[in-house]
CSV table of C-alpha atoms in Angstrom, one decimal:
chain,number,residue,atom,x,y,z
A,1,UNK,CA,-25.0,3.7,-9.6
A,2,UNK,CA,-22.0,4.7,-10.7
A,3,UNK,CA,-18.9,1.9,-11.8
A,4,UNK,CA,-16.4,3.5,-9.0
A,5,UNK,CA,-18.8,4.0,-6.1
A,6,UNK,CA,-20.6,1.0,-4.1
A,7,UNK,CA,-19.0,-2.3,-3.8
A,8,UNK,CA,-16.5,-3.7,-6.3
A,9,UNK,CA,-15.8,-7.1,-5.3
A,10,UNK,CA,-12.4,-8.4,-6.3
A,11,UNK,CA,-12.3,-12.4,-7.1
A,12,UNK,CA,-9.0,-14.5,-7.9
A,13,UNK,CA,-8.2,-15.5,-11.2
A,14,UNK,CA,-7.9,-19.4,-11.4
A,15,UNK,CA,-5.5,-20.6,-12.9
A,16,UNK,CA,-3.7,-24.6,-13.3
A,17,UNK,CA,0.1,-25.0,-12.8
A,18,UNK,CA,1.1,-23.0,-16.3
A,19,UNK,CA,-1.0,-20.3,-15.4
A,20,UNK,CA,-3.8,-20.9,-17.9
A,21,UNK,CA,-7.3,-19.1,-16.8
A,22,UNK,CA,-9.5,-21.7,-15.3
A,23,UNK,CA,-12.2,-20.6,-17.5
A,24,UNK,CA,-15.2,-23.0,-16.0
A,25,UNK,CA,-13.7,-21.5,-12.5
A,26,UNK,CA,-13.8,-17.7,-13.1
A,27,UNK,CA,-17.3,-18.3,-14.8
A,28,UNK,CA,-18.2,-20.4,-11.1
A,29,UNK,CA,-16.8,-17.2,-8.8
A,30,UNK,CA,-18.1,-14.7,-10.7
A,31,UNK,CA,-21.7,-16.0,-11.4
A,32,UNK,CA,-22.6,-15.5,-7.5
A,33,UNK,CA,-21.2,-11.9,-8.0
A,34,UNK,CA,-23.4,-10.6,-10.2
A,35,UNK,CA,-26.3,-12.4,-8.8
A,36,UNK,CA,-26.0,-10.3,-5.4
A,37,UNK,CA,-26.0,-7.4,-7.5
A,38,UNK,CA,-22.4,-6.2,-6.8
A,39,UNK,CA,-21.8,-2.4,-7.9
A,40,UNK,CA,-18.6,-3.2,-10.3
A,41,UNK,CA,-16.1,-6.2,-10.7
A,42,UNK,CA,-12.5,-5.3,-9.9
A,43,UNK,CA,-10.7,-8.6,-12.4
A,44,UNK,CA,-7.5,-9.3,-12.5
A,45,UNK,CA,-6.5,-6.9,-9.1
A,46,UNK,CA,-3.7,-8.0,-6.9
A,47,UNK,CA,-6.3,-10.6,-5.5
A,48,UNK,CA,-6.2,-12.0,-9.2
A,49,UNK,CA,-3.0,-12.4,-9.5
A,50,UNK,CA,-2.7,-10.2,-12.9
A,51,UNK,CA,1.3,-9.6,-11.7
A,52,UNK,CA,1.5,-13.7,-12.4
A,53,UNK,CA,0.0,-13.6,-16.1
A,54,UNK,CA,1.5,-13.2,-19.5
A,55,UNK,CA,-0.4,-10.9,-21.2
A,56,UNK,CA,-2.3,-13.9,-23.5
A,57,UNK,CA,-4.3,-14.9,-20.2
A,58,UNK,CA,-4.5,-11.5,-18.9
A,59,UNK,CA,-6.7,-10.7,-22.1
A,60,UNK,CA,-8.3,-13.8,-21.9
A,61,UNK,CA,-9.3,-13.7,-18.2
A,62,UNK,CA,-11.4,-10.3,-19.3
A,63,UNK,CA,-13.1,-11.7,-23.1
A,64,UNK,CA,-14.3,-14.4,-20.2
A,65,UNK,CA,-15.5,-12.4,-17.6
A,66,UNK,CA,-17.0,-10.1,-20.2
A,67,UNK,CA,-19.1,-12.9,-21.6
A,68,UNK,CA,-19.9,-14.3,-18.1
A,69,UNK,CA,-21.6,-10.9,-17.0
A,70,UNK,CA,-22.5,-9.4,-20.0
A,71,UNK,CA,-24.0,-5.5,-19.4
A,72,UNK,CA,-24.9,-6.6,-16.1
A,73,UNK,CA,-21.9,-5.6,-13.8
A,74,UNK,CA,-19.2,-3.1,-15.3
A,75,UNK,CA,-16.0,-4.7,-15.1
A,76,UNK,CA,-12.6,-2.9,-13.9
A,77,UNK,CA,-9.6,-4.5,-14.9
A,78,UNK,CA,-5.7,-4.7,-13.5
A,79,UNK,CA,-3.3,-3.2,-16.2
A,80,UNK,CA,-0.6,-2.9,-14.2
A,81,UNK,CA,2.7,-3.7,-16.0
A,82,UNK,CA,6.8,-2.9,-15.6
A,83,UNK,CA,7.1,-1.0,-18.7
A,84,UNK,CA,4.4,1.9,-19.6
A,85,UNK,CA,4.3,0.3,-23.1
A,86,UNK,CA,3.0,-2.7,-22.0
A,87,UNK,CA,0.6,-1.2,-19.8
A,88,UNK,CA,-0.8,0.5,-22.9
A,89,UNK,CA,-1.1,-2.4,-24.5
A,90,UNK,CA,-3.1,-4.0,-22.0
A,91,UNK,CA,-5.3,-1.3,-21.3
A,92,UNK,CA,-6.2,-1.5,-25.3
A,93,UNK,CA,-6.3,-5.2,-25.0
A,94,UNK,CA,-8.5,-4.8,-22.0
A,95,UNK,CA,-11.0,-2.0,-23.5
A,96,UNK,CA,-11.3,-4.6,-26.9
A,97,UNK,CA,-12.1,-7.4,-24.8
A,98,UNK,CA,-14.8,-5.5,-22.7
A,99,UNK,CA,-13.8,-3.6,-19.7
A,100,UNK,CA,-14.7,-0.6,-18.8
A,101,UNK,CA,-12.1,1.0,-17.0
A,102,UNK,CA,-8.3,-0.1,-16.2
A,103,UNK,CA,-7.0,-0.6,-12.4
A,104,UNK,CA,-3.5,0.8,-13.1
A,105,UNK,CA,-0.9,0.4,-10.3
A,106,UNK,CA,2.7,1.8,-10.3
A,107,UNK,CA,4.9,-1.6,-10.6
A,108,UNK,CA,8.4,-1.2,-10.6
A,109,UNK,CA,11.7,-3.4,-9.9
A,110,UNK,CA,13.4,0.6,-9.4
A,111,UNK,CA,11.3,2.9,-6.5
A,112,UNK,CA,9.6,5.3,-8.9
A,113,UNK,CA,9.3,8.9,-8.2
A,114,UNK,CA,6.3,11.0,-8.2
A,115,UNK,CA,7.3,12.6,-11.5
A,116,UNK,CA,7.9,9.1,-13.5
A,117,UNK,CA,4.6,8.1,-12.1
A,118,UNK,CA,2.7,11.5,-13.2
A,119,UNK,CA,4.2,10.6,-16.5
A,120,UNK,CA,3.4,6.7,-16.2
A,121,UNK,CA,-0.4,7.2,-16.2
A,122,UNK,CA,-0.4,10.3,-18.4
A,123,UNK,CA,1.0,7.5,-21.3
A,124,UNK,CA,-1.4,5.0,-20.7
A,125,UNK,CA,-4.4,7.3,-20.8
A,126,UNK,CA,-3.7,9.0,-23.6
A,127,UNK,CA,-2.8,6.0,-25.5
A,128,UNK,CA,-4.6,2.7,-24.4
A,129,UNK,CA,-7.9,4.6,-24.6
A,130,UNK,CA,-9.4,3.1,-21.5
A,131,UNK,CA,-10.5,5.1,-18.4
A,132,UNK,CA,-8.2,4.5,-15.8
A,133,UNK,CA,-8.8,4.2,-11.6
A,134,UNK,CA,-5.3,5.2,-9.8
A,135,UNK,CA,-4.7,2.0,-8.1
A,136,UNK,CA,-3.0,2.6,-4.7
A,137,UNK,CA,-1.3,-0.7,-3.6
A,138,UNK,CA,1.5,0.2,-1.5
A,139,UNK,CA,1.8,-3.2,0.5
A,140,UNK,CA,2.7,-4.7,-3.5
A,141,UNK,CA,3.8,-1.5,-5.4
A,142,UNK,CA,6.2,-0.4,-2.7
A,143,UNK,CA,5.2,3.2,-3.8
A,144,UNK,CA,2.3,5.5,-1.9
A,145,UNK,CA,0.6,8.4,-3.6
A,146,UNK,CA,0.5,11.3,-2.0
A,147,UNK,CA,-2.1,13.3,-1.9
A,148,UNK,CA,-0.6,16.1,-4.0
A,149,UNK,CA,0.6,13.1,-6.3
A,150,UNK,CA,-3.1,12.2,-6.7
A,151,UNK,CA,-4.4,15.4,-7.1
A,152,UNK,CA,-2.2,15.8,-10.2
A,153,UNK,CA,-3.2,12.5,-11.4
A,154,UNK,CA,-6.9,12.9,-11.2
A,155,UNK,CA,-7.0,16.1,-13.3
A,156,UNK,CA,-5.4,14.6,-15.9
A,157,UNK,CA,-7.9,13.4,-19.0
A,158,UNK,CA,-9.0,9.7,-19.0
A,159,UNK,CA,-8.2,9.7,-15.1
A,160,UNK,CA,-11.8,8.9,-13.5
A,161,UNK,CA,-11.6,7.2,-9.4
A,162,UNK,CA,-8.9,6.5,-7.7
A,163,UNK,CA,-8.6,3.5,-5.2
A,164,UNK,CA,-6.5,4.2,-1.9
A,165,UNK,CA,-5.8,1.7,1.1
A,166,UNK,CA,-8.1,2.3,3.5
A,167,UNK,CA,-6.6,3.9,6.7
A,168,UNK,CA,-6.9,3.0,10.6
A,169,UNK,CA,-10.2,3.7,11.6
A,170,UNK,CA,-8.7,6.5,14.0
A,171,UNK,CA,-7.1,8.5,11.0
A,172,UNK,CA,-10.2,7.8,8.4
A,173,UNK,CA,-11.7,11.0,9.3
A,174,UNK,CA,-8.4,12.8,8.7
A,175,UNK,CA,-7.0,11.1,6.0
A,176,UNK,CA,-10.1,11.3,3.8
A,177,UNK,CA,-10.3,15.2,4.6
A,178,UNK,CA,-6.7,15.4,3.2
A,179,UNK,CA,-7.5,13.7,0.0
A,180,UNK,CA,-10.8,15.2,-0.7
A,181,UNK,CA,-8.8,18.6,-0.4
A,182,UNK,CA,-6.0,17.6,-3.1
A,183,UNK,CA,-8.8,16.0,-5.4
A,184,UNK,CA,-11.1,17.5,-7.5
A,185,UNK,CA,-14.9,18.0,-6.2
A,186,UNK,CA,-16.7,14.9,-6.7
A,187,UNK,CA,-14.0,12.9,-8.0
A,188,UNK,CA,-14.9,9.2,-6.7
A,189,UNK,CA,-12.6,8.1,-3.9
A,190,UNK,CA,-12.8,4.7,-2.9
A,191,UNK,CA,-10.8,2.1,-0.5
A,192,UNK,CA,-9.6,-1.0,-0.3
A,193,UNK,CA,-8.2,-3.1,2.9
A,194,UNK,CA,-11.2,-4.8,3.8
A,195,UNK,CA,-11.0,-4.4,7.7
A,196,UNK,CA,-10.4,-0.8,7.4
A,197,UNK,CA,-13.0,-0.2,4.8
A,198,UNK,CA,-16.0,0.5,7.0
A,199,UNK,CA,-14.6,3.7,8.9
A,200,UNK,CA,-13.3,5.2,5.8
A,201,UNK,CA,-16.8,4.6,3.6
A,202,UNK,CA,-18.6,6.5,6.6
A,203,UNK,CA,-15.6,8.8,6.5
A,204,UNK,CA,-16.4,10.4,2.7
A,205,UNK,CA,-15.3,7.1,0.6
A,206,UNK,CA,-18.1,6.2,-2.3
A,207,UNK,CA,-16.4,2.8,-2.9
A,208,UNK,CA,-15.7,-0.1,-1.3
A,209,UNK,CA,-13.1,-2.5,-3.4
A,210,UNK,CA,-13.2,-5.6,-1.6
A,211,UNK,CA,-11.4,-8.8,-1.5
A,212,UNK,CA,-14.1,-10.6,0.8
A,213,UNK,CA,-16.8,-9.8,-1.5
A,214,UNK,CA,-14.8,-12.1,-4.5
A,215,UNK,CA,-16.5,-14.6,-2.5
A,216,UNK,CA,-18.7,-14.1,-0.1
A,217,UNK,CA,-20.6,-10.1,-1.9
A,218,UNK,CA,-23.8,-10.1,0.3
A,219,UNK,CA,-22.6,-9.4,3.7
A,220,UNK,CA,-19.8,-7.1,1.7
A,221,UNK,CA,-23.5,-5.4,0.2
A,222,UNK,CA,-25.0,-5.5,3.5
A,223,UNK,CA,-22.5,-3.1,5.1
A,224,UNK,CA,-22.0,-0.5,2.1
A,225,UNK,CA,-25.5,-0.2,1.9
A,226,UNK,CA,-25.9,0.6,5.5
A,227,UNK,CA,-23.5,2.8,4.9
A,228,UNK,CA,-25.0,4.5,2.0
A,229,UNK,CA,-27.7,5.2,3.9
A,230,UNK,CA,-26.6,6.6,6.4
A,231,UNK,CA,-26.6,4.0,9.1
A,232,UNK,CA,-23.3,4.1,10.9
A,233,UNK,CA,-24.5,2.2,13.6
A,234,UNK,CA,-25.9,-0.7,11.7
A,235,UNK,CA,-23.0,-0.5,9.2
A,236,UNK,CA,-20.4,-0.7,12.3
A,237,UNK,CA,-22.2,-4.0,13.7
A,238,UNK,CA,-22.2,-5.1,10.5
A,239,UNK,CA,-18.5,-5.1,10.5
A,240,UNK,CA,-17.9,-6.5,13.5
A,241,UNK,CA,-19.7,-9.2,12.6
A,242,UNK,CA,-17.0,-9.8,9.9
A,243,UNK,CA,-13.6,-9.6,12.6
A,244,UNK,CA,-13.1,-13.0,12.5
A,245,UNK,CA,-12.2,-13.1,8.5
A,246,UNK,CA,-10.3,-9.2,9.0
A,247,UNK,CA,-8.1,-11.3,12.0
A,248,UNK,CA,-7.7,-14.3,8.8
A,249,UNK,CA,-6.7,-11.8,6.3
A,250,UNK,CA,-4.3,-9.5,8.5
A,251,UNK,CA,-2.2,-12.9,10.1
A,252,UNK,CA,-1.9,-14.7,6.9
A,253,UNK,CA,-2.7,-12.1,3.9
A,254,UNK,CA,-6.4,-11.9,2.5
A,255,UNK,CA,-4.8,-13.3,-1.2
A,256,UNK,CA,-3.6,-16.8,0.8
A,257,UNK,CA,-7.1,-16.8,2.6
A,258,UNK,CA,-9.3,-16.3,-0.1
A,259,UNK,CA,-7.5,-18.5,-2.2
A,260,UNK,CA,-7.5,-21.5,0.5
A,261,UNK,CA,-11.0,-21.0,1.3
A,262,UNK,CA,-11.8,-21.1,-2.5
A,263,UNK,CA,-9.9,-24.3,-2.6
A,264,UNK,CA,-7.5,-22.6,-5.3
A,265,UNK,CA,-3.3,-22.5,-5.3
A,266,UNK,CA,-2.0,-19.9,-5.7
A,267,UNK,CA,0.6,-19.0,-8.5
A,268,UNK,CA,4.0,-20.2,-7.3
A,269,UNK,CA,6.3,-19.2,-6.0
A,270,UNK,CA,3.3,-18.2,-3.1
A,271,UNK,CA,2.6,-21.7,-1.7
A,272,UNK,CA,-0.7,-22.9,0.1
A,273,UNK,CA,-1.0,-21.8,3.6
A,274,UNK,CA,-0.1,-24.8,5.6
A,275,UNK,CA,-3.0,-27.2,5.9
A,276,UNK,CA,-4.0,-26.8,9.8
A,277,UNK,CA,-4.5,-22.5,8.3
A,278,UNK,CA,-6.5,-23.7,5.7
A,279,UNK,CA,-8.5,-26.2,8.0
A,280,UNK,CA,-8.8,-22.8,9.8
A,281,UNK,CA,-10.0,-20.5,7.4
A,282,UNK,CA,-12.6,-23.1,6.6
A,283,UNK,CA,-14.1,-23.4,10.2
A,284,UNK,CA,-13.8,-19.8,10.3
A,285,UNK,CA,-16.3,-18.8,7.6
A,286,UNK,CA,-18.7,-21.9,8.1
A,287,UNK,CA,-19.1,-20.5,11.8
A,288,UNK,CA,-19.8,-17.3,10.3
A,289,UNK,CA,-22.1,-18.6,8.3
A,290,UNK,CA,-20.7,-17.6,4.4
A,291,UNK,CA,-19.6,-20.8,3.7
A,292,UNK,CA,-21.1,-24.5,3.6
């Protein structure tokens, strides 16, 4: 199995009050992950909060998550930084500590165009030396690839999956037709947006990169492998199954959920969800029957 295709399951990052790494914590989330056998480990994505570290914990979040799974799961890592030469840096610091690829996201403070992107990602894989997944994150990036943008992007060397949200289950079909004509052949096109995953997976999409599975990977496993083989029906039902934590994550953000439901703040200035939505989010996933 290949590192971008299957299920990458995205954890937080905790962290105390300064924003040092939790080390006993990350260890405690990501021990379950690689028990379940999840395909890759997406660290420090927007779910973990990389945006919120200095670049000390960023490198220290990944030399512990590297020690914690060992060879066993192949770990991609956020790299996403204001300035190109700090996104260099941490994709060096990032390959030195263990990762295997860098999740690399367009942040900006000024709207980017499509050529100062192109230019962006040709830096940092020419010079941090890490193989890179385009990291589509509109919803935090405030910039959208399109297609053509990507197509560029993934011909470039170093350049190896890219990540895209996932689209309404009406346009899947469509929108995975467009990008599979501006990438490549066989370049590996996965999607994030957990609620909207399923449709695009059975779509085309090899890769599922999933906040839900940071905590809770087998019923994440149990749908991409339905879907893997072939079993759209089962794979749909599957989903369903899961509504109730897709209605959680759409009405208060699946970075507030998770991190309520793992009993974790959030790096200020996000505050808690208000204690009646975590009370919520609680009763929600013991019903289900992920949580105790």
């Amino acid at each position: 199995m290949s590192a971008f295709s299957g299920l990458s399951a995205f954890p937080i990052t905790p962290c105390d009050e300064a924003g040092r790494v939790d080390e006993a914590g990350l260890r405690r989330l990501l021990a379950p992950l690689v028990e379940a056998g999840v395909d890759s480990i997406g660290l420090l994505g927007s779910t973990g909060t990389y945006a919120y570290l200095t670049r000390k914990e960023r490198r220290r979040a990944v030399c512990i998550a590297a020690d914690a799974v060992g060879n066993q799961v192949p770990l991609l890592v956020g790299i996403g930084a204001l300035r190109t030469d700090e996104a260099v840096r941490l994709a060096q610091d990032a390959k030195e500590a263990g990762a295997c690829a860098g999740l690399l996201a367009p942040v900006s403070y000024t709207p980017l165009t499509e050529d100062e992107v192109f230019v962006h990602f040709a830096a940092v894989a020419e010079e941090g030396g890490l193989p890179l997944v385009i990291y589509d994150n509109p919803a935090t990036t405030h910039f959208r690839f399109t297609p053509a943008l990507l197509g560029r992007l993934a011909r470039l060397p170093g350049v190896v999956a890219a990540k895209c949200p996932g689209p309404a289950p009406e346009d899947a079909a469509a929108t995975v037709t467009d990008l599979r004509d501006a990438l490549p052949d066989g370049f590996p096109l996965g999607f994030s947006g957990d609620w909207n995953a399923t449709e695009a997976m059975l779509a085309g999409g090899v890769a599922w990169y999933s906040v839900a599975a940071g905590l809770f990977p087998k019923p994440c496993l149990e749908i991409i492998r339905a879907v893997q083989a072939g079993d759209a029906t089962r794979a749909r039902a599957l989903d369903a199954a899961m509504a109730p934590l897709w209605d959680l994550f759409k009405a208060h953000s699946s970075l507030r959920i998770v991190h309520a439901i793992a009993g974790a703040q959030p790096p200020r200035p996000i505050l808690p969800l208000p204690e009646d939505v975590q009370a919520q989010a609680l009763a929600t996933v013991r019903a289900m029957g992920l949580a105790a």
